[in-house]
XYZ file of N, CA and C in Angstrom:
468
model
N 0.750 -1.024 -0.129
C -0.254 -0.172 0.345
C 0.615 1.145 -0.092
N 2.060 1.127 0.823
C 2.759 2.188 0.657
C 3.458 2.732 -0.593
N 3.751 1.609 -1.020
C 4.388 1.634 -2.713
C 3.417 2.194 -3.317
N 2.321 1.799 -3.435
C 1.204 2.501 -4.543
C 1.165 3.955 -4.224
N 1.153 4.635 -2.778
C 1.189 5.793 -2.487
C 2.424 6.546 -2.876
N 3.419 6.197 -2.839
C 4.746 6.741 -2.971
C 4.561 6.807 -4.879
N 4.164 5.663 -5.503
C 4.335 5.632 -6.929
C 3.012 6.951 -7.615
N 1.797 6.821 -6.764
C 0.814 7.848 -7.365
C 1.253 9.383 -6.971
N 2.167 9.779 -5.974
C 2.460 10.825 -5.464
C 3.668 10.936 -6.724
N 4.631 10.455 -6.690
C 5.647 10.503 -7.897
C 5.360 10.813 -9.359
N 4.353 9.690 -9.546
C 3.927 9.917 -10.744
C 3.057 11.264 -11.197
N 2.257 11.600 -10.409
C 1.201 12.459 -10.332
C 2.256 14.060 -10.009
N 3.438 13.743 -9.218
C 4.194 15.069 -9.376
C 4.763 15.341 -10.702
N 5.408 14.044 -11.595
C 6.059 14.150 -12.961
C 4.756 14.601 -14.002
N 3.642 14.221 -13.651
C 2.779 14.747 -14.648
C 2.264 16.249 -14.397
N 2.185 16.430 -13.485
C 1.914 17.910 -13.174
C 3.372 18.805 -13.763
N 4.510 18.506 -13.320
C 5.602 19.083 -13.905
C 5.621 19.170 -15.384
N 5.316 18.107 -15.942
C 5.197 18.182 -17.440
C 4.071 19.014 -17.848
N 3.008 18.922 -17.328
C 1.743 19.918 -17.696
C 2.518 21.234 -17.710
N 3.156 21.606 -16.464
C 3.282 23.149 -16.501
C 4.405 23.489 -17.483
N 5.315 22.538 -17.661
C 6.198 23.015 -18.634
C 5.719 22.752 -19.938
N 4.915 22.296 -20.270
C 3.959 22.346 -21.743
C 3.414 23.597 -21.954
N 2.807 24.028 -20.914
C 2.273 25.286 -20.787
C 3.187 26.536 -21.231
N 4.433 26.418 -20.607
C 5.311 27.496 -20.721
C 5.775 27.237 -21.863
N 6.108 25.905 -22.515
C 7.327 25.815 -23.438
C 6.248 25.968 -24.954
N 4.889 25.772 -25.268
C 3.887 25.373 -26.049
C 4.022 26.929 -26.901
N 3.927 28.159 -26.179
C 3.953 29.380 -26.788
C 4.965 29.883 -27.618
N 6.206 29.165 -27.090
C 7.555 29.485 -27.553
C 7.862 28.695 -28.614
N 7.387 27.190 -28.666
C 7.517 26.766 -29.542
C 6.394 26.848 -30.932
N 5.542 27.271 -30.722
C 4.461 27.937 -31.823
C 4.365 28.927 -32.437
N 5.104 30.146 -31.526
C 5.486 31.465 -32.028
C 5.902 31.519 -33.328
N 5.272 32.497 -34.226
C 5.944 32.695 -35.387
C 7.234 33.705 -35.044
N 8.211 33.631 -36.077
C 9.299 34.481 -36.067
C 8.909 36.115 -35.615
N 9.984 36.495 -34.876
C 9.584 37.639 -34.322
C 9.940 38.993 -35.427
N 9.615 40.072 -35.527
C 9.937 40.903 -36.683
C 11.188 41.052 -36.484
N 11.931 41.643 -37.931
C 13.369 41.981 -37.832
C 13.840 43.356 -37.409
N 14.742 43.361 -36.544
C 15.162 44.424 -35.447
C 14.908 45.665 -36.027
N 15.441 45.597 -37.458
C 15.814 46.960 -38.335
C 14.183 47.291 -38.863
N 13.346 46.514 -39.306
C 12.021 46.919 -39.383
C 11.143 47.495 -38.192
N 11.410 47.029 -36.785
C 11.160 47.613 -35.905
C 11.659 49.019 -35.641
N 12.931 49.044 -35.980
C 13.365 50.546 -35.743
C 12.860 51.360 -36.533
N 12.742 51.024 -37.969
C 12.134 51.925 -38.936
C 10.574 52.287 -38.691
N 9.684 51.436 -37.804
C 8.431 51.646 -37.950
C 8.230 52.588 -36.677
N 9.260 52.410 -35.853
C 9.127 53.322 -34.393
C 9.578 54.840 -34.576
N 10.469 55.000 -35.716
C 10.800 56.356 -35.964
C 9.566 57.287 -36.494
N 8.385 56.760 -36.816
C 6.982 57.582 -37.060
C 6.441 57.448 -35.679
N 6.418 57.110 -34.905
C 5.670 56.877 -33.570
C 5.480 58.638 -33.168
N 4.289 58.614 -32.712
C 3.879 60.046 -31.757
C 4.145 60.077 -30.727
N 4.213 58.840 -29.990
C 4.344 58.348 -28.503
C 5.409 57.366 -28.263
N 6.117 57.448 -27.026
C 7.105 56.257 -26.828
C 7.015 56.300 -25.545
N 7.311 54.835 -24.701
C 7.327 54.559 -23.507
C 8.180 53.481 -23.365
N 8.306 52.978 -22.148
C 8.811 51.642 -21.758
C 8.351 50.559 -21.117
N 8.620 49.484 -21.182
C 8.115 48.543 -20.451
C 9.198 48.040 -19.362
N 8.734 47.952 -18.298
C 9.927 47.504 -17.081
C 9.637 46.380 -16.208
N 10.335 45.687 -15.746
C 9.997 44.670 -14.895
C 9.631 44.808 -13.697
N 10.032 46.020 -13.177
C 9.416 46.516 -11.913
C 8.206 46.751 -11.470
N 7.080 46.599 -12.322
C 5.957 46.781 -11.794
C 5.253 46.100 -10.608
N 4.559 46.532 -9.781
C 3.720 46.106 -8.858
C 3.062 44.520 -9.344
N 2.765 44.555 -10.515
C 1.843 43.143 -11.114
C 2.699 42.259 -11.769
N 4.325 42.577 -12.038
C 5.092 41.808 -12.620
C 5.813 41.070 -11.831
N 6.328 39.556 -12.421
C 6.825 38.945 -11.375
C 8.124 38.273 -12.519
N 8.561 36.917 -11.747
C 9.669 35.918 -12.636
C 8.655 35.604 -13.891
N 7.584 35.163 -13.956
C 7.153 34.544 -15.046
C 6.276 35.675 -15.734
N 6.153 36.819 -15.223
C 5.068 37.784 -15.976
C 5.712 39.092 -15.992
N 6.514 39.274 -17.424
C 7.233 40.817 -17.408
C 7.448 40.917 -18.807
N 7.631 42.210 -18.688
C 8.117 42.845 -20.311
C 9.256 43.835 -20.367
N 9.743 44.017 -21.058
C 10.892 45.118 -21.137
C 11.449 45.725 -22.370
N 11.707 46.725 -22.800
C 12.104 47.558 -23.757
C 11.106 48.509 -24.512
N 11.278 49.174 -25.107
C 10.738 50.579 -25.921
C 9.612 50.171 -26.636
N 8.553 51.054 -26.130
C 7.140 50.798 -27.009
C 7.066 52.319 -27.640
N 6.504 51.974 -29.037
C 6.249 53.159 -29.695
C 4.828 53.145 -30.277
N 4.241 54.375 -30.047
C 2.609 54.332 -30.562
C 2.610 55.292 -31.381
N 1.727 54.959 -32.650
C 1.456 55.848 -33.690
C -0.021 55.475 -34.064
N -0.518 56.613 -34.596
C -2.045 56.386 -34.865
C -2.445 55.033 -35.409
N -1.463 54.287 -36.175
C -2.252 53.214 -36.838
C -1.268 51.938 -36.311
N -0.121 52.070 -35.588
C 0.480 51.141 -35.204
C 1.261 51.328 -33.621
N 1.578 49.867 -33.034
C 2.201 49.901 -31.868
C 3.083 49.143 -31.924
N 4.537 49.383 -31.743
C 5.568 48.725 -31.809
C 6.319 48.535 -30.451
N 6.733 47.138 -30.403
C 7.400 46.959 -29.350
C 9.033 46.227 -29.826
N 9.820 47.018 -29.025
C 11.352 46.806 -29.281
C 12.056 45.959 -27.969
N 11.901 44.598 -27.558
C 12.352 44.230 -26.581
C 11.784 42.999 -26.255
N 11.612 42.536 -25.057
C 10.895 40.973 -24.600
C 9.884 41.016 -23.744
N 9.186 39.941 -24.031
C 8.007 39.767 -23.143
C 8.348 38.166 -22.859
N 7.944 38.132 -21.271
C 7.965 36.562 -20.820
C 7.162 35.719 -21.463
N 7.616 34.796 -22.181
C 6.606 33.812 -22.988
C 5.328 33.226 -22.190
N 4.256 33.058 -23.025
C 2.975 32.594 -22.378
C 2.043 32.672 -23.553
N 0.763 31.944 -23.040
C -0.151 31.943 -24.121
C -1.150 33.225 -24.300
N -1.669 33.258 -25.344
C -2.853 33.635 -25.421
C -2.645 35.537 -24.743
N -1.547 36.174 -25.292
C -1.259 37.367 -24.916
C -2.426 38.416 -25.856
N -2.655 39.489 -25.230
C -3.489 40.427 -25.871
C -3.046 41.873 -25.608
N -3.229 42.767 -26.297
C -2.670 44.125 -25.824
C -3.968 44.969 -25.882
N -3.867 45.656 -25.006
C -5.224 46.651 -24.510
C -4.709 48.066 -24.371
N -5.499 48.971 -24.656
C -5.397 50.403 -24.387
C -6.420 50.757 -23.277
N -5.925 51.628 -21.929
C -6.427 51.892 -21.193
C -6.422 53.229 -21.139
N -7.320 53.990 -20.109
C -7.302 55.699 -19.958
C -6.708 56.064 -18.845
N -6.293 55.040 -17.901
C -5.256 55.084 -16.945
C -4.383 54.539 -16.600
N -3.200 54.802 -15.999
C -2.030 53.703 -15.862
C -2.287 52.515 -14.646
N -2.366 51.198 -15.240
C -2.556 50.276 -14.104
C -1.275 49.566 -14.305
N -0.825 49.011 -12.970
C 0.158 48.272 -12.950
C 0.216 46.755 -12.219
N -0.657 46.559 -11.992
C -1.298 45.228 -11.811
C -2.502 44.368 -12.328
N -2.914 43.003 -11.754
C -4.275 42.339 -12.197
C -5.468 43.325 -11.746
N -5.434 43.535 -10.303
C -6.460 44.142 -9.738
C -7.085 45.316 -10.576
N -6.028 46.312 -10.630
C -6.068 47.642 -11.399
C -6.704 47.439 -12.650
N -6.089 46.407 -13.527
C -6.647 46.393 -14.922
C -7.852 45.440 -14.811
N -8.297 44.836 -14.053
C -9.688 44.250 -13.906
C -10.708 45.008 -13.652
N -10.382 46.316 -12.869
C -11.506 47.350 -12.526
C -11.592 48.177 -13.769
N -10.638 48.373 -14.682
C -10.805 49.235 -15.940
C -11.164 48.607 -17.110
N -11.094 47.226 -17.004
C -11.209 46.347 -18.391
C -12.216 46.505 -19.198
N -13.483 46.901 -18.433
C -14.549 47.108 -19.149
C -14.345 48.164 -20.209
N -13.661 49.359 -19.811
C -13.420 50.739 -20.576
C -12.492 50.357 -21.503
N -11.536 49.455 -21.433
C -10.497 49.219 -22.065
C -10.898 48.514 -23.631
N -9.866 48.967 -24.439
C -9.923 48.471 -25.848
C -8.779 47.558 -26.243
N -9.191 46.608 -26.719
C -8.306 45.374 -26.955
C -7.815 45.693 -28.528
N -6.528 45.626 -28.774
C -6.102 46.291 -29.948
C -5.640 45.237 -30.878
N -5.018 44.164 -30.089
C -5.032 43.099 -30.921
C -4.138 41.777 -30.034
N -3.903 40.931 -30.941
C -3.070 39.425 -29.942
C -1.623 39.850 -30.521
N -1.076 39.411 -29.434
C 0.589 39.132 -29.460
C 1.024 37.950 -29.790
N 1.883 37.519 -30.546
C 2.138 36.336 -30.888
C 3.621 36.140 -30.918
N 4.380 37.287 -30.867
C 5.584 37.091 -30.628
C 6.381 37.678 -29.418
N 7.429 36.871 -28.754
C 8.045 37.679 -27.755
C 9.157 38.477 -27.628
N 9.580 38.453 -28.620
C 10.873 39.361 -28.919
C 10.592 40.713 -29.827
N 9.845 41.368 -29.414
C 9.538 42.681 -30.368
C 8.081 42.269 -31.180
N 7.240 43.041 -31.307
C 6.203 43.119 -32.051
C 5.524 44.159 -32.783
N 4.714 44.047 -33.781
C 4.145 45.342 -34.319
C 2.402 44.847 -34.405
N 1.771 45.887 -33.811
C 0.247 45.086 -34.021
C -0.438 46.694 -34.727
N -1.245 46.630 -35.385
C -2.091 47.621 -36.046
C -3.297 48.041 -35.060
N -3.522 49.395 -35.356
C -4.247 49.902 -34.264
C -5.785 49.709 -35.169
N -6.745 49.306 -34.708
C -7.938 49.441 -35.662
C -8.098 50.804 -35.904
N -9.000 51.014 -36.886
C -9.327 52.361 -37.652
C -10.140 53.176 -36.489
N -11.100 52.428 -35.853
C -11.942 53.203 -35.148
C -11.501 53.497 -33.505
N -10.010 53.140 -33.263
C -9.448 53.537 -32.071
C -8.495 54.926 -32.342
N -8.717 55.651 -31.369
C -7.864 56.888 -31.423
C -7.274 56.776 -29.758
N -5.788 56.807 -30.351
C -4.785 56.598 -29.411
C -4.628 57.488 -28.430
N -5.318 58.948 -28.670
C -5.192 60.178 -27.977
C -6.114 59.716 -27.088
N -7.197 59.097 -26.894
C -8.165 58.841 -25.879
C -7.724 58.007 -24.938
N -6.510 57.304 -24.843
C -5.954 56.362 -24.006
C -4.610 56.944 -23.525
N -3.890 56.430 -22.393
C -2.704 57.017 -22.123
C -1.741 55.603 -21.980
N -2.164 54.581 -21.881
C -1.503 53.235 -21.446
C -1.682 52.006 -22.215
N -0.629 51.329 -22.529
C -0.518 50.307 -23.149
C -0.515 48.785 -22.217
N -1.296 48.060 -22.172
C -1.155 46.874 -21.275
C -1.159 45.387 -22.173
N -0.377 44.716 -21.680
C -0.209 43.075 -22.304
C -0.881 42.425 -21.024
N -1.509 41.604 -21.653
C -2.384 40.814 -20.553
C -2.828 39.358 -21.266
N -2.597 38.328 -20.336
C -2.814 37.072 -20.508
C -4.401 36.605 -20.518
N -4.922 36.668 -21.564
C -6.320 36.181 -21.307
C -6.673 34.677 -20.926
N -5.859 33.710 -21.508
C -5.848 32.704 -20.704
C -6.016 32.312 -19.488
N -5.140 33.130 -18.757
C -5.089 32.935 -17.123
C -5.392 34.153 -16.702
N -5.805 35.201 -17.227
C -6.448 36.283 -16.518
C -5.081 36.943 -15.617
N -4.139 36.819 -16.389
C -2.773 37.307 -15.791
C -2.023 38.704 -16.333
N -2.057 39.784 -15.759
C -1.192 40.805 -15.892
C 0.080 40.482 -16.490
N 0.905 40.999 -17.481
C 2.161 40.875 -17.812
C 2.845 42.119 -17.335
N 2.453 43.362 -18.199
C 3.054 44.607 -18.086
C 2.587 45.602 -18.831
N 2.843 46.828 -18.289
C 2.057 48.065 -18.923
C 3.234 49.174 -19.241
N 2.784 50.317 -20.020
C 3.593 51.475 -19.928
C 2.640 52.600 -20.364
N 2.805 53.885 -19.602
C 2.346 54.916 -20.080
C 2.834 55.658 -21.204
N 1.865 55.705 -22.041
C 3.010 56.537 -23.262
C 2.247 57.998 -23.286
N 1.382 58.555 -22.461
C 1.141 60.070 -22.147
C 0.573 60.265 -21.206
């Protein structure tokens, strides 16, 4: 009986670790190639606003973070840097700066989703025609699948 319990615990732990590792690695393995650094740099030159993602936000931790330069133009949002890999990332615009999950959830109903983030070493996301970036102040990266705050940057 004792041997059965030990086997169940060790096999359960191995299964749990494999599942967690799969959740972490699958987005990395299935991500499309990141945009070329030259392209990101060229697109960033036309931006109206700039800001920075930093790892020291209240809601960021070892598994949920972003760093690098963010450039916001009327029709594109460009990121030159890195994001912690994860599934189902979305880019939102909000009207007030937020730096953790609770603050974002409190304002999410008034946020606008700009697009999906599929790369973790820089991205270019088109701003929908009906979104006016001047009506917002902050870009937020959010994990929809797990309702996790990743990072944010105030651009105006």
